[in-house]
GROMACS .gro file of N, CA, C and O in nm:
model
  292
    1UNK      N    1   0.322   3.846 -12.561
    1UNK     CA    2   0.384   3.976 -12.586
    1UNK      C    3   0.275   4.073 -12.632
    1UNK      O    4   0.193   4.038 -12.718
    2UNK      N    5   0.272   4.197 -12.575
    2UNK     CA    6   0.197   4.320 -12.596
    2UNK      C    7   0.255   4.332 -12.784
    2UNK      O    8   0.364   4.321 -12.839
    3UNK      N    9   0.082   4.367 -12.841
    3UNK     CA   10   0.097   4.474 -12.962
    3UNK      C   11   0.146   4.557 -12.970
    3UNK      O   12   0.158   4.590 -12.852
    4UNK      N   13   0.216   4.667 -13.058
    4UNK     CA   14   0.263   4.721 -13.107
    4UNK      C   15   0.212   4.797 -13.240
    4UNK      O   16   0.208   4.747 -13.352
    5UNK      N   17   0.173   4.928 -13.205
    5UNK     CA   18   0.084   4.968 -13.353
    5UNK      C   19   0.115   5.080 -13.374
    5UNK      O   20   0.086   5.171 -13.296
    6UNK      N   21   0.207   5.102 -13.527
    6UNK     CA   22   0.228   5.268 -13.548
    6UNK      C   23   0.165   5.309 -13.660
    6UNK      O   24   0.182   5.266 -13.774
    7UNK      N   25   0.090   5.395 -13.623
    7UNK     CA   26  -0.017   5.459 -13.695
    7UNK      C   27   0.021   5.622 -13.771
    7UNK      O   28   0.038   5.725 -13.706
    8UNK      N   29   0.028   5.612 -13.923
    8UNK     CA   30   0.074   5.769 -13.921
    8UNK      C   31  -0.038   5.849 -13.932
    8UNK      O   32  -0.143   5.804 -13.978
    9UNK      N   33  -0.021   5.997 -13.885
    9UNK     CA   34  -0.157   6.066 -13.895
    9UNK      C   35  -0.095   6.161 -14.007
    9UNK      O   36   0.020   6.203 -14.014
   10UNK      N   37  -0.214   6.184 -14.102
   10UNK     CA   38  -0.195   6.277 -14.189
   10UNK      C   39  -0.128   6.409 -14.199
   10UNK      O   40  -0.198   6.495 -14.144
   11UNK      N   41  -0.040   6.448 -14.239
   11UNK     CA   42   0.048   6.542 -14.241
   11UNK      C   43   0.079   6.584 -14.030
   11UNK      O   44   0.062   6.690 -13.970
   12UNK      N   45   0.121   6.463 -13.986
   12UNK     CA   46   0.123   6.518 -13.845
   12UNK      C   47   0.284   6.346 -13.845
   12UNK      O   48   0.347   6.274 -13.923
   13UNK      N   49   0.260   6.378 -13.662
   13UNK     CA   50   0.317   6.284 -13.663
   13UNK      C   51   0.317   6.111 -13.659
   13UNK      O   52   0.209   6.062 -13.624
   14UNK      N   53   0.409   6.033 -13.686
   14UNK     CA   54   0.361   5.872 -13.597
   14UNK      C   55   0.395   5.867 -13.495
   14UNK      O   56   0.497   5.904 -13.438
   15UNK      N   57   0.226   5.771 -13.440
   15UNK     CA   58   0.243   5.729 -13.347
   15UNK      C   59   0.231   5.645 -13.325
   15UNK      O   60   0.168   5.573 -13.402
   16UNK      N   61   0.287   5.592 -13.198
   16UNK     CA   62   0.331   5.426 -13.126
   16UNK      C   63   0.269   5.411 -13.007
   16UNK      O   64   0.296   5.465 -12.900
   17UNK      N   65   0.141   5.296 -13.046
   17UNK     CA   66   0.075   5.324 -12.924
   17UNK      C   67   0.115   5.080 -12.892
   17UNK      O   68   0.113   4.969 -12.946
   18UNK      N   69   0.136   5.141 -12.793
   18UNK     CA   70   0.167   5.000 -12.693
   18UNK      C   71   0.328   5.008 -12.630
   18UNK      O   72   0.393   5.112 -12.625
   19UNK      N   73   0.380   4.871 -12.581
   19UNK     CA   74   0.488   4.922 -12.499
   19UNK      C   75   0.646   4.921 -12.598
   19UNK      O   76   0.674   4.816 -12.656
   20UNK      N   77   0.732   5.031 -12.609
   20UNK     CA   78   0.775   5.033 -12.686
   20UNK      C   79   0.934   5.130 -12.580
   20UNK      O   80   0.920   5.204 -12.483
   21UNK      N   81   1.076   5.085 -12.653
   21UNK     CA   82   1.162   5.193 -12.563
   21UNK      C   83   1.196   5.235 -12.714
   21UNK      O   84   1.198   5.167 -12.817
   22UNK      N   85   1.227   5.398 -12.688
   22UNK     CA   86   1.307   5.462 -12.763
   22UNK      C   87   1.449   5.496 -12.729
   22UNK      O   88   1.449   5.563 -12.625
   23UNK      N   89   1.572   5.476 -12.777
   23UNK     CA   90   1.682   5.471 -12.754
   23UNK      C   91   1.806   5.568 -12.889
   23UNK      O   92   1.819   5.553 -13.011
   24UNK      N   93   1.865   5.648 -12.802
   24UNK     CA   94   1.954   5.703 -12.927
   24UNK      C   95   2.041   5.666 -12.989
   24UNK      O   96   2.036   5.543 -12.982
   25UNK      N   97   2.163   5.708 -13.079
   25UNK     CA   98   2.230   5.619 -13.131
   25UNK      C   99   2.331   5.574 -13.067
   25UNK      O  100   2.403   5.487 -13.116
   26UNK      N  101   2.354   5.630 -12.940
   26UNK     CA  102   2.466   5.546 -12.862
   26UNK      C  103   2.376   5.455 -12.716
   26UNK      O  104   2.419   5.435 -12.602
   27UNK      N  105   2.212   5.407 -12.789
   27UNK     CA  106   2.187   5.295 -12.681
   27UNK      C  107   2.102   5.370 -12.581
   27UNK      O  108   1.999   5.324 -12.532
   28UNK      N  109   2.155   5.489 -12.553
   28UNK     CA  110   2.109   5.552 -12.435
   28UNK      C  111   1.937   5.570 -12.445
   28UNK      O  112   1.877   5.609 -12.545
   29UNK      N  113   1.889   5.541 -12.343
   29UNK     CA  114   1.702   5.531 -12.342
   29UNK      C  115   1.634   5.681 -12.357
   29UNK      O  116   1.680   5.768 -12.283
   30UNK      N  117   1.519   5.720 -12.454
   30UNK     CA  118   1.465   5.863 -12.401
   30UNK      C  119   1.379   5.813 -12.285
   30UNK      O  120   1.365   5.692 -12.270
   31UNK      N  121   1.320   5.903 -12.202
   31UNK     CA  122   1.250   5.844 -12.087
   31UNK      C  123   1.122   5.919 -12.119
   31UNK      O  124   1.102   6.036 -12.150
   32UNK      N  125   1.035   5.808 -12.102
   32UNK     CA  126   0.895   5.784 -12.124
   32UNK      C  127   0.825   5.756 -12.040
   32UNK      O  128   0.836   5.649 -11.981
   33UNK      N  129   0.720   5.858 -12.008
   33UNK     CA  130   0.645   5.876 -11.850
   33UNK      C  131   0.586   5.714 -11.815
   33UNK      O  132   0.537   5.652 -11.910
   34UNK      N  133   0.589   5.658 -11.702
   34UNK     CA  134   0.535   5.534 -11.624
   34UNK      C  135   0.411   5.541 -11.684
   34UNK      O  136   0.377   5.659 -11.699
   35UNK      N  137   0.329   5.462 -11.725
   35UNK     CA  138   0.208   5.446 -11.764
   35UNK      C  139   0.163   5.493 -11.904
   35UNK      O  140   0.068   5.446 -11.966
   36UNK      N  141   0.234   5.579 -11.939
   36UNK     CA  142   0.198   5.625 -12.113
   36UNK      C  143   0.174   5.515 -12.176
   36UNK      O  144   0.238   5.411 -12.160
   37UNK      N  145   0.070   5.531 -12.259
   37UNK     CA  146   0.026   5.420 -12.347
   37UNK      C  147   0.026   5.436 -12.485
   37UNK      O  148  -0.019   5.356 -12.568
   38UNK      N  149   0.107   5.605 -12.515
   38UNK     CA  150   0.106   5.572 -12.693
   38UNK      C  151   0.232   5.730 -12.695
   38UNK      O  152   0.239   5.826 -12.619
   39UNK      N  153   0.292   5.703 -12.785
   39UNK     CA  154   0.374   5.809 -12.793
   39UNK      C  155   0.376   5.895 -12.964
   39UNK      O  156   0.322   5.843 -13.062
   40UNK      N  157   0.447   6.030 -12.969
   40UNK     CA  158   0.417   6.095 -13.127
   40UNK      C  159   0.561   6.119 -13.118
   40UNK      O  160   0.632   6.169 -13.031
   41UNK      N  161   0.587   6.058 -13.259
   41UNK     CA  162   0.682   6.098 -13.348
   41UNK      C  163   0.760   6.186 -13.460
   41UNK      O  164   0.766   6.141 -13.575
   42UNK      N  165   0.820   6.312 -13.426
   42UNK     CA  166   0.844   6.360 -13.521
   42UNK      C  167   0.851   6.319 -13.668
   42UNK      O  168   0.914   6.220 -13.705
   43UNK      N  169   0.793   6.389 -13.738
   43UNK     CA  170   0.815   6.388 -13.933
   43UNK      C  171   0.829   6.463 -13.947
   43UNK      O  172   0.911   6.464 -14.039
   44UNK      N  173   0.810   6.539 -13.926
   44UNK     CA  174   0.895   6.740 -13.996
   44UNK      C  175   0.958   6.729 -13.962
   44UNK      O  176   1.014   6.678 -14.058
   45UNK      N  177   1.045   6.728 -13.872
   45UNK     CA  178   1.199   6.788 -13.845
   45UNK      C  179   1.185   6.923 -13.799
   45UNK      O  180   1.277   7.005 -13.801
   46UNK      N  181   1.064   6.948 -13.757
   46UNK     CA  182   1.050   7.094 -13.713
   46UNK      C  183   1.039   7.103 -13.550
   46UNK      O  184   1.039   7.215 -13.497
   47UNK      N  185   1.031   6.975 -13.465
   47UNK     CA  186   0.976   6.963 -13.338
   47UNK      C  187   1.112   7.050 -13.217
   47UNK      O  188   1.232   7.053 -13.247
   48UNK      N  189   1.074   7.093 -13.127
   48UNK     CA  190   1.193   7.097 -13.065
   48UNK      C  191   1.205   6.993 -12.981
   48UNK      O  192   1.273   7.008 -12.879
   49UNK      N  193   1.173   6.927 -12.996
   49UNK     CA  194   1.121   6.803 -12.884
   49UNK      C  195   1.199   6.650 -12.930
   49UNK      O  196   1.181   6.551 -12.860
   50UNK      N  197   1.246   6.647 -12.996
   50UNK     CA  198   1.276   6.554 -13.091
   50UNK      C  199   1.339   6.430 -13.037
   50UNK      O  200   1.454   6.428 -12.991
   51UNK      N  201   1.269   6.341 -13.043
   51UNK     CA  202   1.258   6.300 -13.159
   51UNK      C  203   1.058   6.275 -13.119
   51UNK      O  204   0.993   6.209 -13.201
   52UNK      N  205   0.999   6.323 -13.017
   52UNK     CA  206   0.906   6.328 -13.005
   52UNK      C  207   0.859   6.468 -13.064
   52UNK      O  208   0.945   6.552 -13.093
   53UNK      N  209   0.738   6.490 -13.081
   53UNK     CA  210   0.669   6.540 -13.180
   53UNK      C  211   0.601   6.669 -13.079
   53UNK      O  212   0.545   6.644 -12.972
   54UNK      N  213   0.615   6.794 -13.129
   54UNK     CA  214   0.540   6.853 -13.047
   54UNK      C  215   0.426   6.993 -13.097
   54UNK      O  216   0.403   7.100 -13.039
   55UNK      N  217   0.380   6.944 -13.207
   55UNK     CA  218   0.313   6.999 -13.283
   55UNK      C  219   0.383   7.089 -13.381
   55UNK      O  220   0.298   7.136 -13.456
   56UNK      N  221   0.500   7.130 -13.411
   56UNK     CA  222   0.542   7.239 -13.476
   56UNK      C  223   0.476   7.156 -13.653
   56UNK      O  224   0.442   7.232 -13.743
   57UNK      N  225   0.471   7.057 -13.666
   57UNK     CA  226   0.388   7.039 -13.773
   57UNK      C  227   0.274   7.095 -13.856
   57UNK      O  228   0.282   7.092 -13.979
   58UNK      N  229   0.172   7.146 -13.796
   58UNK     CA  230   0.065   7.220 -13.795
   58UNK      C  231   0.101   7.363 -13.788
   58UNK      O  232   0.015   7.448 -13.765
   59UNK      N  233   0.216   7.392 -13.807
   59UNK     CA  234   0.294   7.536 -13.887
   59UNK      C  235   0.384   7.569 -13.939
   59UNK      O  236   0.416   7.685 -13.966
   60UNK      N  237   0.456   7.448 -13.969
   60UNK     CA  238   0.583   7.487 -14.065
   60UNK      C  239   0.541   7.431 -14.213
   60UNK      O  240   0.612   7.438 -14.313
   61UNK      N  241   0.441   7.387 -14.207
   61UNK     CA  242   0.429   7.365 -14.355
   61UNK      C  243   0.418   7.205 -14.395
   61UNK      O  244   0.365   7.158 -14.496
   62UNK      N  245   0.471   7.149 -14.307
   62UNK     CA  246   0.439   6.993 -14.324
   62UNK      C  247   0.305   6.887 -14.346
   62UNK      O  248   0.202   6.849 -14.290
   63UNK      N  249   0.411   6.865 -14.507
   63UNK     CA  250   0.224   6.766 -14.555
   63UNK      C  251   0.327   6.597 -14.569
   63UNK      O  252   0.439   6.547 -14.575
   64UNK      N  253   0.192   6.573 -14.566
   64UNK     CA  254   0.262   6.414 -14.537
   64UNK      C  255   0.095   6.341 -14.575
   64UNK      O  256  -0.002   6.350 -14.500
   65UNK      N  257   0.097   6.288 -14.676
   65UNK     CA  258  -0.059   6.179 -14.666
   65UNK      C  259  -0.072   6.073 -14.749
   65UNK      O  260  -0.171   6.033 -14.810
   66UNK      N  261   0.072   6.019 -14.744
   66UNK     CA  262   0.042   5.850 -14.769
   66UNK      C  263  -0.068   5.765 -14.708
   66UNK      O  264  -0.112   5.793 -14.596
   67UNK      N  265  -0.119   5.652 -14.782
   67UNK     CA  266  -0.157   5.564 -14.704
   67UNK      C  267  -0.102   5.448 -14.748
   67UNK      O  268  -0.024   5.453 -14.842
   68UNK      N  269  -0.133   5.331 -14.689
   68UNK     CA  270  -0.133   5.202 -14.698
   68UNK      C  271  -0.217   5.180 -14.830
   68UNK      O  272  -0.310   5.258 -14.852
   69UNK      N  273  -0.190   5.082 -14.919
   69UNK     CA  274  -0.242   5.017 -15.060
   69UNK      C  275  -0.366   4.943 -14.975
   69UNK      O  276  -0.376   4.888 -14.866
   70UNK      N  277  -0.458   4.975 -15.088
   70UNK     CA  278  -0.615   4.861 -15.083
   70UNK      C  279  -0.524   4.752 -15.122
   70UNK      O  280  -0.424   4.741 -15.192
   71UNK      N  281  -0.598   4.677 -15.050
   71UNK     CA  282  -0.567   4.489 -15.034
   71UNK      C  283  -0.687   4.422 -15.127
   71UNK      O  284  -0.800   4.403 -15.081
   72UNK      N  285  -0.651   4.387 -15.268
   72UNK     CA  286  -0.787   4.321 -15.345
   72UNK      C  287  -0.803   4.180 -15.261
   72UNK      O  288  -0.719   4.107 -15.210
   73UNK      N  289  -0.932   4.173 -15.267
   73UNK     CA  290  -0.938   4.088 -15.205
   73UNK      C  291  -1.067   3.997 -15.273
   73UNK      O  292  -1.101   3.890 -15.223
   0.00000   0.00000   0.00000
């Protein structure tokens, strides 16, 4: 089975890069171009695109910059 890796970008959106379906809440598939290899995810709630991401991030004001915890090691 193919990886699967969602990566968030700093005050932008996540993204899902490997093979992945997105589906709404009644099941139904969004359609995702043949060959795409990574897709962006709305986090603002500002996209018109939605639930894909289409930059309105980078002007409505949306900060976002969690990361992942250091792992002591």
């Amino acid at each position: 089975m193919a990886d699967v890796t969602i990566r968030t970008r700093e005050s932008g959106p996540l993204v899902i890069e490997g093979p992945v379906k997105i589906v709404d809440a009644s099941g139904n598939p969004f359609p995702i171009p043949e060959g795409k290899t990574f897709i962006a995810l709305c986090r603002c709630g500002a996209s018109a695109n939605k639930p894909f991401c289409d930059g309105k991030h980078k002007t409505c004001g949306f900060v976002a910059t969690e990361t992942a915890p250091q792992q002591l090691g």
